[in-house]
């Protein structure tokens, strides 16, 4: 995730991060993709903003399209959303309920309590280049994910419970689990099936990072202009469950709030849909006849401390800085009421939510006492921050709050690319303020927590905390919870280690906020605002 408004870093592993700092410059695509990226005129291919059976749906995405497009690596809001239209998993999940449904496979396994799941591939399924989808393609993708020598983001979602994926015959595969893990069925959407004949070629994974996308989904990518737009067209040979309703789609990347809102505003609007709508623009867009709806979930502003930079190795200092933040003011002023102070790592609507034992209610006196107990005086902090618009709106509250307890604070918002490249290069820093939303991957608490915490987790390497005794015990407790077969006992075990995460405050949310989506109801129907970045148009259609 390597753009000014991406909400999390683009991947889990350092092996990919080496690309991240150069993605803007390294936008050259493979020859086959570049051939269809013939000119910038497609960036305004909106049919005058009109719809109709043969019209182009134009959507404005408030995140960059120049992050990784490799489905096994990316957490880019833009490319993850796009890949959900281009690729299929054996199963995919509904964008709101996250219930699994058969995609490339013909059905969801009936017995989720076993250690063997067998899938038959959909008859007649083909990739966008016309080649059939076979069991070899499925095995190819899972072999990459499970390969101990290949570090990918999605490996962290599968390796703990999935032992092997085997070819039965050309149309049938078997997934062998290490232990019963019913939650894994929803995670299969994160293993997008990619053509072996395309991505086994030398250099193909780097092409995927740069934007090459060949899947079996309802839309095929027709052009990709990093930092500008990506275009799609309906795949005529798609025979899956969620058929394309739009002949063409043009997704514009507009990371700055004002021009993004302007693109969907007024009678001459050049787009019918936009995500990441600023709270200040909601009422005006509604007056203009737009539908504006929000989705509340795991989207959050978090603080991450460099625990090898004193005094942030002291848990009391980390706690003090959280207690010092006037989160109520942040929600009122910066979020216009569209958020809540965090009371757990999980948001309050998550099925696994329970209020943490440590809740950082606004308490500046307690913050001062903790700093005094830690022997800290005259602390000066530079907050290294991503320049996501709503994060930037929240920063003044943090500065004012910390200044008020005697911590001299400097704000340093930068492009997301720059922030995480510095950490990947192991440059020194004190505190990072950024945005994250693990709901892009799913709702289950085990997945969310492992995305953020783990011995090989990139976040923990950034925080430089994984080697501590507390961290090592936390990771052991997390693994025990993953393997716990009883659902209620598992939930209780997860809640217990979330209490540890809250107490330690190494990487921890300050507020959870709502994401807003706007669309023209006179032109589009079937749109659902989702609580994570991007859009899903697989059930949308012209009004």
Short mmCIF file of C-alpha atoms in Angstrom, two decimals:
data_model
loop_
_atom_site.label_atom_id
_atom_site.label_comp_id
_atom_site.label_asym_id
_atom_site.label_seq_id
_atom_site.Cartn_x
_atom_site.Cartn_y
_atom_site.Cartn_z
CA UNK A 1 0.00 0.00 0.00
CA UNK A 2 2.15 2.74 -1.22
CA UNK A 3 0.24 5.92 -1.82
CA UNK A 4 -0.55 9.09 0.07
CA UNK A 5 -3.94 7.83 1.15
CA UNK A 6 -3.45 4.12 1.50
CA UNK A 7 -4.61 2.92 4.83
CA UNK A 8 -2.01 0.23 5.58
CA UNK A 9 1.38 -0.68 4.26
CA UNK A 10 1.16 -2.76 1.12
CA UNK A 11 2.29 -6.01 2.55
CA UNK A 12 3.32 -8.11 5.38
CA UNK A 13 6.88 -8.91 4.46
CA UNK A 14 10.13 -7.13 3.83
CA UNK A 15 10.60 -9.12 0.63
CA UNK A 16 7.89 -7.03 -0.95
CA UNK A 17 8.63 -3.75 0.81
CA UNK A 18 11.83 -3.41 -1.15
CA UNK A 19 9.61 -2.55 -4.12
CA UNK A 20 7.45 -0.09 -2.29
CA UNK A 21 9.66 2.96 -2.28
CA UNK A 22 10.13 2.73 -6.00
CA UNK A 23 6.62 1.83 -7.09
CA UNK A 24 5.89 5.30 -8.41
CA UNK A 25 8.95 5.17 -10.63
CA UNK A 26 8.76 1.47 -11.34
CA UNK A 27 5.40 1.67 -13.05
CA UNK A 28 6.60 0.19 -16.34
CA UNK A 29 4.41 -2.78 -17.07
CA UNK A 30 5.00 -5.94 -19.01
CA UNK A 31 4.76 -5.55 -22.76
CA UNK A 32 1.36 -7.18 -22.97
CA UNK A 33 -0.15 -4.81 -20.41
CA UNK A 34 1.64 -1.75 -21.72
CA UNK A 35 0.22 -2.43 -25.15
CA UNK A 36 -3.27 -1.71 -23.88
CA UNK A 37 -2.19 1.37 -21.94
CA UNK A 38 -1.97 3.43 -25.07
CA UNK A 39 -2.96 6.86 -23.86
CA UNK A 40 -4.43 9.06 -21.17
CA UNK A 41 -7.67 9.71 -22.99
CA UNK A 42 -9.28 6.79 -21.17
CA UNK A 43 -9.03 8.69 -17.89
CA UNK A 44 -12.09 10.71 -18.91
CA UNK A 45 -14.05 7.93 -20.55
CA UNK A 46 -17.27 8.58 -18.66
CA UNK A 47 -19.89 8.98 -21.39
CA UNK A 48 -20.45 12.44 -20.00
CA UNK A 49 -21.22 10.93 -16.64
CA UNK A 50 -24.17 9.06 -18.12
CA UNK A 51 -25.14 5.44 -17.72
CA UNK A 52 -27.13 3.13 -19.87
CA UNK A 53 -26.56 -0.41 -21.03
CA UNK A 54 -23.44 0.43 -23.02
CA UNK A 55 -22.15 3.22 -20.79
CA UNK A 56 -18.95 3.29 -18.80
CA UNK A 57 -19.23 3.23 -15.03
CA UNK A 58 -16.76 5.76 -13.66
CA UNK A 59 -15.74 5.41 -10.03
CA UNK A 60 -13.42 7.61 -8.00
CA UNK A 61 -11.21 5.74 -5.58
CA UNK A 62 -9.59 7.83 -2.85
CA UNK A 63 -6.48 5.66 -2.76
CA UNK A 64 -3.56 5.23 -5.13
CA UNK A 65 -3.48 2.56 -7.84
CA UNK A 66 0.31 2.34 -7.85
CA UNK A 67 0.68 -0.14 -5.00
CA UNK A 68 1.30 -3.84 -5.56
CA UNK A 69 -1.29 -5.68 -7.64
CA UNK A 70 0.01 -9.14 -6.71
CA UNK A 71 -2.98 -10.73 -4.91
CA UNK A 72 -0.66 -12.75 -2.67
CA UNK A 73 1.14 -9.62 -1.51
CA UNK A 74 -1.04 -6.57 -1.60
CA UNK A 75 -3.03 -4.68 0.99
CA UNK A 76 -3.48 -1.70 -1.33
CA UNK A 77 -7.06 -0.47 -1.08
CA UNK A 78 -7.30 0.20 -4.81
CA UNK A 79 -5.73 -3.00 -6.07
CA UNK A 80 -7.48 -5.24 -3.54
CA UNK A 81 -10.82 -3.81 -4.60
CA UNK A 82 -9.94 -4.17 -8.27
CA UNK A 83 -8.63 -7.72 -7.81
CA UNK A 84 -11.98 -8.73 -6.32
CA UNK A 85 -13.46 -7.96 -9.74
CA UNK A 86 -10.63 -9.48 -11.79
CA UNK A 87 -9.84 -12.66 -9.86
CA UNK A 88 -11.76 -15.37 -8.06
CA UNK A 89 -10.95 -17.59 -5.13
CA UNK A 90 -12.24 -21.12 -4.78
CA UNK A 91 -14.72 -19.35 -2.53
CA UNK A 92 -15.32 -15.63 -2.26
CA UNK A 93 -17.13 -13.68 0.43
CA UNK A 94 -19.91 -11.16 0.39
CA UNK A 95 -18.38 -7.68 0.80
CA UNK A 96 -20.65 -6.79 3.71
CA UNK A 97 -21.66 -9.98 5.55
CA UNK A 98 -18.39 -11.73 4.61
CA UNK A 99 -20.31 -14.97 4.24
CA UNK A 100 -18.54 -17.34 1.82
CA UNK A 101 -20.08 -18.35 -1.48
CA UNK A 102 -18.92 -20.67 -4.25
CA UNK A 103 -16.82 -18.79 -6.85
CA UNK A 104 -14.41 -20.97 -8.84
CA UNK A 105 -15.51 -23.94 -6.76
CA UNK A 106 -18.98 -25.36 -7.24
CA UNK A 107 -19.97 -25.35 -3.56
CA UNK A 108 -18.97 -24.48 -0.02
CA UNK A 109 -17.85 -27.59 1.93
CA UNK A 110 -20.68 -29.01 4.00
CA UNK A 111 -18.44 -30.29 6.81
CA UNK A 112 -16.25 -27.45 8.06
CA UNK A 113 -15.19 -29.39 11.14
CA UNK A 114 -12.92 -31.82 9.34
CA UNK A 115 -9.34 -31.66 8.10
CA UNK A 116 -10.05 -32.28 4.41
CA UNK A 117 -11.98 -29.97 2.10
CA UNK A 118 -12.54 -31.10 -1.47
CA UNK A 119 -13.51 -28.72 -4.26
CA UNK A 120 -14.68 -29.23 -7.83
CA UNK A 121 -13.87 -26.36 -10.17
CA UNK A 122 -16.66 -24.65 -12.10
CA UNK A 123 -17.12 -26.22 -15.51
CA UNK A 124 -16.08 -23.92 -18.36
CA UNK A 125 -14.24 -21.44 -16.17
CA UNK A 126 -11.56 -19.67 -18.20
CA UNK A 127 -8.94 -17.03 -17.61
CA UNK A 128 -9.10 -13.72 -19.43
CA UNK A 129 -6.58 -14.95 -22.01
CA UNK A 130 -8.92 -17.81 -22.95
CA UNK A 131 -7.06 -20.63 -21.21
CA UNK A 132 -9.09 -22.97 -18.97
CA UNK A 133 -8.81 -22.84 -15.19
CA UNK A 134 -7.47 -26.15 -13.90
CA UNK A 135 -6.41 -27.75 -10.64
CA UNK A 136 -2.80 -27.00 -11.61
CA UNK A 137 -3.55 -23.27 -11.27
CA UNK A 138 -5.05 -23.78 -7.81
CA UNK A 139 -2.07 -25.82 -6.61
CA UNK A 140 0.31 -23.27 -8.15
CA UNK A 141 -1.14 -20.42 -6.08
CA UNK A 142 -1.33 -22.33 -2.82
CA UNK A 143 2.19 -23.70 -3.28
CA UNK A 144 3.41 -20.11 -3.48
CA UNK A 145 1.45 -19.12 -0.40
CA UNK A 146 2.68 -22.08 1.68
CA UNK A 147 6.28 -22.09 0.39
CA UNK A 148 8.51 -21.43 3.45
CA UNK A 149 11.05 -19.71 1.19
CA UNK A 150 8.50 -17.25 -0.24
CA UNK A 151 7.24 -14.62 2.16
CA UNK A 152 3.87 -13.23 1.15
CA UNK A 153 1.21 -11.29 3.03
CA UNK A 154 -1.46 -13.97 2.66
CA UNK A 155 0.89 -16.65 3.97
CA UNK A 156 0.13 -15.29 7.43
CA UNK A 157 -3.56 -16.07 6.87
CA UNK A 158 -3.01 -19.72 5.84
CA UNK A 159 0.26 -21.21 7.06
CA UNK A 160 -0.83 -21.82 10.65
CA UNK A 161 -3.72 -24.12 9.72
CA UNK A 162 -3.38 -25.24 6.06
CA UNK A 163 -0.97 -28.14 5.52
CA UNK A 164 -1.20 -28.82 1.79
CA UNK A 165 -3.28 -28.42 -1.37
CA UNK A 166 -3.36 -31.44 -3.67
CA UNK A 167 -4.53 -32.04 -7.21
CA UNK A 168 -7.02 -34.89 -7.48
CA UNK A 169 -7.57 -34.50 -11.21
CA UNK A 170 -7.86 -31.61 -13.67
CA UNK A 171 -11.09 -30.32 -12.10
CA UNK A 172 -10.76 -31.35 -8.47
CA UNK A 173 -8.49 -30.36 -5.57
CA UNK A 174 -8.18 -31.24 -1.91
CA UNK A 175 -7.17 -28.88 0.89
CA UNK A 176 -5.55 -30.73 3.80
CA UNK A 177 -5.74 -28.90 7.13
CA UNK A 178 -3.36 -29.29 10.08
CA UNK A 179 -6.34 -29.26 12.45
CA UNK A 180 -10.04 -28.39 12.15
CA UNK A 181 -10.33 -24.69 11.40
CA UNK A 182 -13.84 -23.67 10.25
CA UNK A 183 -12.84 -19.99 10.09
CA UNK A 184 -10.50 -20.82 7.23
CA UNK A 185 -13.31 -21.22 4.75
CA UNK A 186 -13.86 -17.45 4.65
CA UNK A 187 -10.14 -16.88 4.11
CA UNK A 188 -10.15 -18.75 0.80
CA UNK A 189 -11.21 -15.52 -0.90
CA UNK A 190 -7.73 -14.20 -0.06
CA UNK A 191 -6.12 -16.90 -2.24
CA UNK A 192 -7.02 -15.56 -5.67
CA UNK A 193 -6.47 -18.20 -8.34
CA UNK A 194 -3.94 -17.01 -10.91
CA UNK A 195 -2.97 -18.69 -14.19
CA UNK A 196 0.13 -20.83 -13.80
CA UNK A 197 1.03 -20.42 -17.46
CA UNK A 198 1.24 -16.64 -16.98
CA UNK A 199 2.72 -16.16 -13.52
CA UNK A 200 5.24 -19.02 -13.51
CA UNK A 201 7.27 -17.19 -16.14
CA UNK A 202 10.51 -15.43 -15.10
CA UNK A 203 9.78 -11.93 -13.80
CA UNK A 204 6.01 -12.47 -13.79
CA UNK A 205 5.59 -11.79 -10.06
CA UNK A 206 7.31 -8.46 -10.45
CA UNK A 207 4.94 -7.74 -13.34
CA UNK A 208 2.05 -8.57 -11.00
CA UNK A 209 3.39 -6.14 -8.42
CA UNK A 210 3.55 -3.43 -11.09
CA UNK A 211 -0.01 -3.97 -12.27
CA UNK A 212 -0.36 -6.99 -14.53
CA UNK A 213 -3.62 -8.78 -13.74
CA UNK A 214 -5.01 -11.88 -15.47
CA UNK A 215 -7.81 -13.67 -13.69
CA UNK A 216 -11.06 -15.54 -14.26
CA UNK A 217 -13.42 -12.98 -12.73
CA UNK A 218 -16.29 -11.01 -14.27
CA UNK A 219 -14.11 -8.07 -15.35
CA UNK A 220 -10.79 -8.04 -17.12
CA UNK A 221 -8.25 -5.26 -16.84
CA UNK A 222 -7.86 -3.34 -20.11
CA UNK A 223 -5.43 -0.57 -19.13
CA UNK A 224 -3.45 0.52 -16.12
CA UNK A 225 -2.02 4.01 -15.68
CA UNK A 226 -0.33 4.29 -12.26
CA UNK A 227 -1.32 7.43 -10.35
CA UNK A 228 -4.09 8.09 -12.91
CA UNK A 229 -6.63 5.32 -13.60
CA UNK A 230 -7.30 1.68 -14.32
CA UNK A 231 -9.92 0.48 -16.80
CA UNK A 232 -11.93 -2.72 -17.05
CA UNK A 233 -14.42 -4.36 -19.36
CA UNK A 234 -16.91 -7.16 -18.86
CA UNK A 235 -15.39 -10.57 -19.53
CA UNK A 236 -17.66 -12.10 -22.16
CA UNK A 237 -16.80 -15.70 -21.28
CA UNK A 238 -17.39 -15.37 -17.54
CA UNK A 239 -19.85 -18.01 -16.34
CA UNK A 240 -19.62 -17.55 -12.58
CA UNK A 241 -22.14 -16.50 -9.92
CA UNK A 242 -21.82 -12.70 -10.04
CA UNK A 243 -22.10 -11.57 -13.64
CA UNK A 244 -20.78 -8.19 -14.82
CA UNK A 245 -23.46 -5.51 -15.13
CA UNK A 246 -21.27 -2.83 -16.71
CA UNK A 247 -19.79 -3.12 -20.18
CA UNK A 248 -16.86 -0.96 -19.14
CA UNK A 249 -15.54 0.53 -15.91
CA UNK A 250 -13.04 3.33 -15.37
CA UNK A 251 -11.62 3.71 -11.87
CA UNK A 252 -9.90 7.02 -11.27
CA UNK A 253 -7.38 7.39 -8.46
CA UNK A 254 -7.82 10.81 -6.86
CA UNK A 255 -6.13 10.91 -3.47
CA UNK A 256 -6.79 14.58 -2.69
CA UNK A 257 -10.18 15.14 -1.10
CA UNK A 258 -11.35 18.29 -2.92
CA UNK A 259 -10.94 17.07 -6.52
CA UNK A 260 -12.29 13.65 -5.55
CA UNK A 261 -15.50 15.19 -4.24
CA UNK A 262 -15.71 17.58 -7.19
CA UNK A 263 -15.65 14.64 -9.59
CA UNK A 264 -18.99 13.37 -8.29
CA UNK A 265 -20.56 16.77 -7.59
CA UNK A 266 -23.11 18.76 -9.56
CA UNK A 267 -24.87 18.36 -12.88
CA UNK A 268 -21.62 17.96 -14.78
CA UNK A 269 -20.22 15.22 -12.53
CA UNK A 270 -17.68 13.07 -14.33
CA UNK A 271 -18.24 10.02 -12.14
CA UNK A 272 -21.21 8.23 -10.62
CA UNK A 273 -19.51 6.85 -7.52
CA UNK A 274 -16.76 7.76 -5.05
CA UNK A 275 -15.40 6.26 -1.85
CA UNK A 276 -13.50 7.94 1.00
CA UNK A 277 -15.87 10.91 1.16
CA UNK A 278 -14.75 13.56 3.68
CA UNK A 279 -17.20 14.09 6.51
CA UNK A 280 -17.40 17.81 5.80
CA UNK A 281 -18.86 17.14 2.33
CA UNK A 282 -21.62 14.72 3.30
CA UNK A 283 -24.50 17.16 3.66
CA UNK A 284 -23.73 19.10 0.48
CA UNK A 285 -23.54 15.91 -1.58
CA UNK A 286 -26.88 14.80 -0.14
CA UNK A 287 -28.39 18.17 -1.08
CA UNK A 288 -27.10 17.59 -4.61
CA UNK A 289 -29.11 14.36 -4.78
CA UNK A 290 -26.32 11.91 -4.01
CA UNK A 291 -26.74 9.00 -1.65
CA UNK A 292 -24.03 9.06 1.01
CA UNK A 293 -23.75 6.11 3.37
CA UNK A 294 -21.11 4.90 5.79
CA UNK A 295 -19.67 1.65 6.94
CA UNK A 296 -18.29 1.32 10.47
CA UNK A 297 -15.65 -1.31 11.14
CA UNK A 298 -11.97 -1.72 11.86
CA UNK A 299 -10.82 1.45 10.09
CA UNK A 300 -8.63 3.17 12.65
CA UNK A 301 -5.96 5.70 13.45
CA UNK A 302 -3.21 3.88 15.31
CA UNK A 303 0.02 4.83 17.01
CA UNK A 304 3.07 2.59 16.64
CA UNK A 305 6.12 3.13 18.84
CA UNK A 306 9.74 2.32 18.11
CA UNK A 307 10.37 0.28 21.25
CA UNK A 308 14.14 0.39 20.75
CA UNK A 309 14.14 4.18 20.89
CA UNK A 310 14.11 5.29 24.52
CA UNK A 311 11.91 6.08 26.36
CA UNK A 312 9.37 4.18 24.25
CA UNK A 313 10.76 0.88 25.49
CA UNK A 314 8.94 1.71 28.75
CA UNK A 315 5.30 0.63 28.67
CA UNK A 316 4.41 3.47 31.05
CA UNK A 317 5.50 6.05 28.47
CA UNK A 318 3.46 4.41 25.73
CA UNK A 319 0.43 4.28 28.01
CA UNK A 320 0.90 7.89 29.10
CA UNK A 321 0.83 9.14 25.53
CA UNK A 322 -2.42 7.27 24.88
CA UNK A 323 -4.08 8.53 28.07
CA UNK A 324 -3.08 12.07 27.13
CA UNK A 325 -5.03 12.18 23.85
CA UNK A 326 -8.39 13.95 23.96
CA UNK A 327 -10.13 11.34 21.83
CA UNK A 328 -13.56 12.87 22.41
CA UNK A 329 -12.38 16.11 20.85
CA UNK A 330 -10.78 14.17 18.00
CA UNK A 331 -14.07 12.44 17.21
CA UNK A 332 -16.03 15.68 17.44
CA UNK A 333 -13.70 18.01 15.53
CA UNK A 334 -11.75 15.84 13.09
CA UNK A 335 -14.26 13.03 12.47
CA UNK A 336 -17.43 15.14 12.75
CA UNK A 337 -18.92 12.47 15.00
CA UNK A 338 -18.24 9.59 12.59
CA UNK A 339 -16.07 7.58 14.95
CA UNK A 340 -15.51 6.30 18.46
CA UNK A 341 -12.54 6.28 20.84
CA UNK A 342 -11.06 2.79 20.84
CA UNK A 343 -12.02 0.59 23.74
CA UNK A 344 -10.27 -2.51 22.36
CA UNK A 345 -8.06 -3.38 19.46
CA UNK A 346 -11.24 -4.64 17.77
CA UNK A 347 -14.01 -2.22 16.88
CA UNK A 348 -17.21 -2.46 18.90
CA UNK A 349 -19.17 -4.01 16.03
CA UNK A 350 -16.80 -6.95 15.61
CA UNK A 351 -18.30 -10.34 16.58
CA UNK A 352 -15.30 -10.98 18.85
CA UNK A 353 -15.39 -7.59 20.60
CA UNK A 354 -15.10 -7.16 24.34
CA UNK A 355 -13.95 -4.00 26.10
CA UNK A 356 -10.27 -4.36 26.94
CA UNK A 357 -9.12 -4.32 30.56
CA UNK A 358 -7.03 -1.27 29.73
CA UNK A 359 -9.05 1.51 28.07
CA UNK A 360 -7.31 4.80 27.31
CA UNK A 361 -9.97 7.26 28.38
CA UNK A 362 -8.81 10.87 28.27
CA UNK A 363 -6.84 11.37 31.49
CA UNK A 364 -4.01 13.93 31.24
CA UNK A 365 -3.25 13.76 34.97
CA UNK A 366 -2.72 10.01 34.79
CA UNK A 367 -0.51 10.58 31.75
CA UNK A 368 1.66 13.01 33.72
CA UNK A 369 1.90 10.57 36.63
CA UNK A 370 3.03 7.75 34.34
CA UNK A 371 5.69 9.91 32.72
CA UNK A 372 6.92 10.96 36.16
CA UNK A 373 7.01 7.34 37.34
CA UNK A 374 9.05 6.48 34.25
CA UNK A 375 11.49 9.29 35.07
CA UNK A 376 10.77 11.11 31.82
CA UNK A 377 11.15 14.88 31.63
CA UNK A 378 11.35 17.30 28.72
CA UNK A 379 10.30 14.70 26.18
CA UNK A 380 10.28 15.88 22.56
CA UNK A 381 8.50 13.79 19.93
CA UNK A 382 8.28 13.95 16.16
CA UNK A 383 5.19 12.11 14.95
CA UNK A 384 5.96 10.52 11.60
CA UNK A 385 2.56 10.31 9.94
CA UNK A 386 0.96 9.27 6.68
CA UNK A 387 -0.81 12.15 4.95
CA UNK A 388 -4.18 10.43 4.57
CA UNK A 389 -6.59 13.35 4.73
CA UNK A 390 -8.59 12.24 7.79
CA UNK A 391 -5.40 11.26 9.63
CA UNK A 392 -3.98 14.73 8.99
CA UNK A 393 -7.21 16.18 10.40
CA UNK A 394 -6.65 14.19 13.62
CA UNK A 395 -3.01 15.13 14.15
CA UNK A 396 -3.60 18.61 15.67
CA UNK A 397 -5.57 17.03 18.52
CA UNK A 398 -2.68 14.68 19.28
CA UNK A 399 -0.19 17.55 19.23
CA UNK A 400 -2.32 19.78 21.45
CA UNK A 401 -2.92 16.91 23.88
CA UNK A 402 0.76 16.00 24.17
CA UNK A 403 1.89 19.62 24.35
CA UNK A 404 -0.56 20.07 27.25
CA UNK A 405 1.24 17.45 29.36
CA UNK A 406 4.64 18.94 28.63
CA UNK A 407 5.62 16.76 25.68
CA UNK A 408 6.87 19.03 22.94
CA UNK A 409 5.40 17.61 19.74
CA UNK A 410 6.24 18.12 16.08
CA UNK A 411 4.06 16.80 13.26
CA UNK A 412 5.67 15.31 10.17
CA UNK A 413 3.00 14.04 7.73
CA UNK A 414 4.45 12.42 4.61
CA UNK A 415 3.34 10.20 1.75
CA UNK A 416 2.65 6.69 2.90
CA UNK A 417 5.33 5.43 0.55
CA UNK A 418 7.93 7.57 2.26
CA UNK A 419 6.84 6.64 5.78
CA UNK A 420 7.02 2.89 5.35
CA UNK A 421 10.10 2.96 3.15
CA UNK A 422 11.92 4.67 6.04
CA UNK A 423 10.90 1.91 8.38
CA UNK A 424 11.74 -0.79 5.88
CA UNK A 425 15.19 0.71 5.65
CA UNK A 426 15.37 0.51 9.46
CA UNK A 427 15.71 4.25 9.83
CA UNK A 428 15.23 5.60 13.30
CA UNK A 429 11.86 7.02 14.31
CA UNK A 430 9.92 7.63 17.51
CA UNK A 431 6.19 7.34 16.82
CA UNK A 432 4.20 6.62 13.68
CA UNK A 433 0.58 7.69 13.21
CA UNK A 434 -1.18 5.90 10.37
CA UNK A 435 -4.43 4.27 9.34
CA UNK A 436 -5.25 0.58 9.08
CA UNK A 437 -8.23 -1.58 8.27
CA UNK A 438 -7.77 -5.37 8.56
CA UNK A 439 -11.44 -5.78 7.54
CA UNK A 440 -10.12 -5.79 3.98
CA UNK A 441 -9.13 -9.38 4.74
CA UNK A 442 -12.07 -10.45 6.89
CA UNK A 443 -13.84 -10.13 10.22
CA UNK A 444 -12.51 -12.96 12.35
CA UNK A 445 -10.45 -11.76 15.28
CA UNK A 446 -7.75 -14.39 14.83
CA UNK A 447 -7.02 -13.08 11.34
CA UNK A 448 -7.11 -9.43 12.42
CA UNK A 449 -4.74 -9.92 15.32
CA UNK A 450 -2.29 -12.04 13.35
CA UNK A 451 -2.22 -9.39 10.66
CA UNK A 452 -0.86 -6.96 13.25
CA UNK A 453 1.01 -9.18 15.72
CA UNK A 454 3.32 -12.15 15.24
CA UNK A 455 6.99 -13.15 15.51
CA UNK A 456 7.62 -12.71 11.77
CA UNK A 457 5.07 -9.96 11.33
CA UNK A 458 6.31 -6.87 9.53
CA UNK A 459 4.46 -4.55 11.89
CA UNK A 460 6.30 -6.06 14.85
CA UNK A 461 9.59 -5.71 13.01
CA UNK A 462 8.77 -2.06 12.48
CA UNK A 463 7.98 -1.67 16.19
CA UNK A 464 11.15 -3.67 17.07
CA UNK A 465 9.27 -5.45 19.84
CA UNK A 466 9.00 -9.09 18.74
CA UNK A 467 12.10 -10.20 20.66
CA UNK A 468 10.83 -9.17 24.08
CA UNK A 469 9.68 -11.74 26.62
CA UNK A 470 6.17 -10.26 26.73
CA UNK A 471 5.90 -10.48 22.95
CA UNK A 472 7.12 -14.07 22.85
CA UNK A 473 4.50 -15.13 25.38
CA UNK A 474 1.83 -13.20 23.48
CA UNK A 475 2.68 -15.02 20.26
CA UNK A 476 2.50 -18.40 22.03
CA UNK A 477 -0.92 -17.50 23.41
CA UNK A 478 -2.08 -16.42 19.97
CA UNK A 479 -1.05 -19.75 18.43
CA UNK A 480 -2.84 -21.68 21.18
CA UNK A 481 -6.01 -19.69 20.50
CA UNK A 482 -5.80 -20.45 16.77
CA UNK A 483 -5.70 -24.18 17.50
CA UNK A 484 -8.51 -24.14 20.07
CA UNK A 485 -11.40 -26.18 18.60
CA UNK A 486 -14.13 -24.86 20.91
CA UNK A 487 -15.49 -21.60 19.49
CA UNK A 488 -16.41 -20.00 22.82
CA UNK A 489 -13.12 -20.98 24.42
CA UNK A 490 -11.25 -19.61 21.42
CA UNK A 491 -13.10 -16.30 21.72
CA UNK A 492 -12.20 -16.10 25.41
CA UNK A 493 -8.52 -16.85 24.69
CA UNK A 494 -8.39 -14.18 22.00
CA UNK A 495 -9.96 -11.65 24.35
CA UNK A 496 -7.34 -12.47 26.97
CA UNK A 497 -4.43 -11.79 24.68
CA UNK A 498 -6.11 -8.66 23.31
CA UNK A 499 -5.94 -7.40 26.91
CA UNK A 500 -2.17 -7.85 26.74
CA UNK A 501 -2.03 -5.98 23.44
CA UNK A 502 -4.04 -3.13 25.00
CA UNK A 503 -1.84 -2.96 28.06
CA UNK A 504 1.40 -2.95 26.05
CA UNK A 505 0.20 -0.29 23.55
CA UNK A 506 2.99 -1.04 21.06
CA UNK A 507 0.71 -0.75 18.04
CA UNK A 508 -2.75 0.29 19.12
CA UNK A 509 -5.77 2.16 17.73
CA UNK A 510 -6.68 5.60 19.04
CA UNK A 511 -10.06 5.88 17.30
CA UNK A 512 -12.15 3.73 14.98
CA UNK A 513 -13.95 5.70 12.29
CA UNK A 514 -16.61 5.32 9.63
CA UNK A 515 -15.85 5.23 5.90
CA UNK A 516 -18.26 7.08 3.61
CA UNK A 517 -19.29 6.21 0.04
CA UNK A 518 -21.33 8.44 -2.28
CA UNK A 519 -23.18 7.53 -5.47
CA UNK A 520 -25.82 8.83 -7.83
CA UNK A 521 -29.01 6.82 -7.14
CA UNK A 522 -30.54 8.00 -10.41
CA UNK A 523 -27.82 6.15 -12.29
CA UNK A 524 -26.74 3.27 -10.05
CA UNK A 525 -28.47 0.69 -7.90
CA UNK A 526 -27.21 -2.16 -5.75
CA UNK A 527 -24.38 -0.12 -4.22
CA UNK A 528 -23.53 -0.98 -0.62
CA UNK A 529 -21.21 1.15 1.48
CA UNK A 530 -18.51 -1.08 2.92
CA UNK A 531 -16.58 -0.53 6.15
CA UNK A 532 -13.17 -0.84 4.50
CA UNK A 533 -11.55 1.10 1.63
CA UNK A 534 -12.51 0.66 -1.99
CA UNK A 535 -15.74 -0.44 -3.64
CA UNK A 536 -17.35 -3.73 -4.64
CA UNK A 537 -19.59 -3.55 -7.71
CA UNK A 538 -20.27 -7.24 -8.28
CA UNK A 539 -23.94 -6.80 -7.36
CA UNK A 540 -24.38 -3.26 -8.66
CA UNK A 541 -26.11 -2.28 -11.90
CA UNK A 542 -27.44 0.69 -13.81
CA UNK A 543 -30.56 2.14 -12.23
#
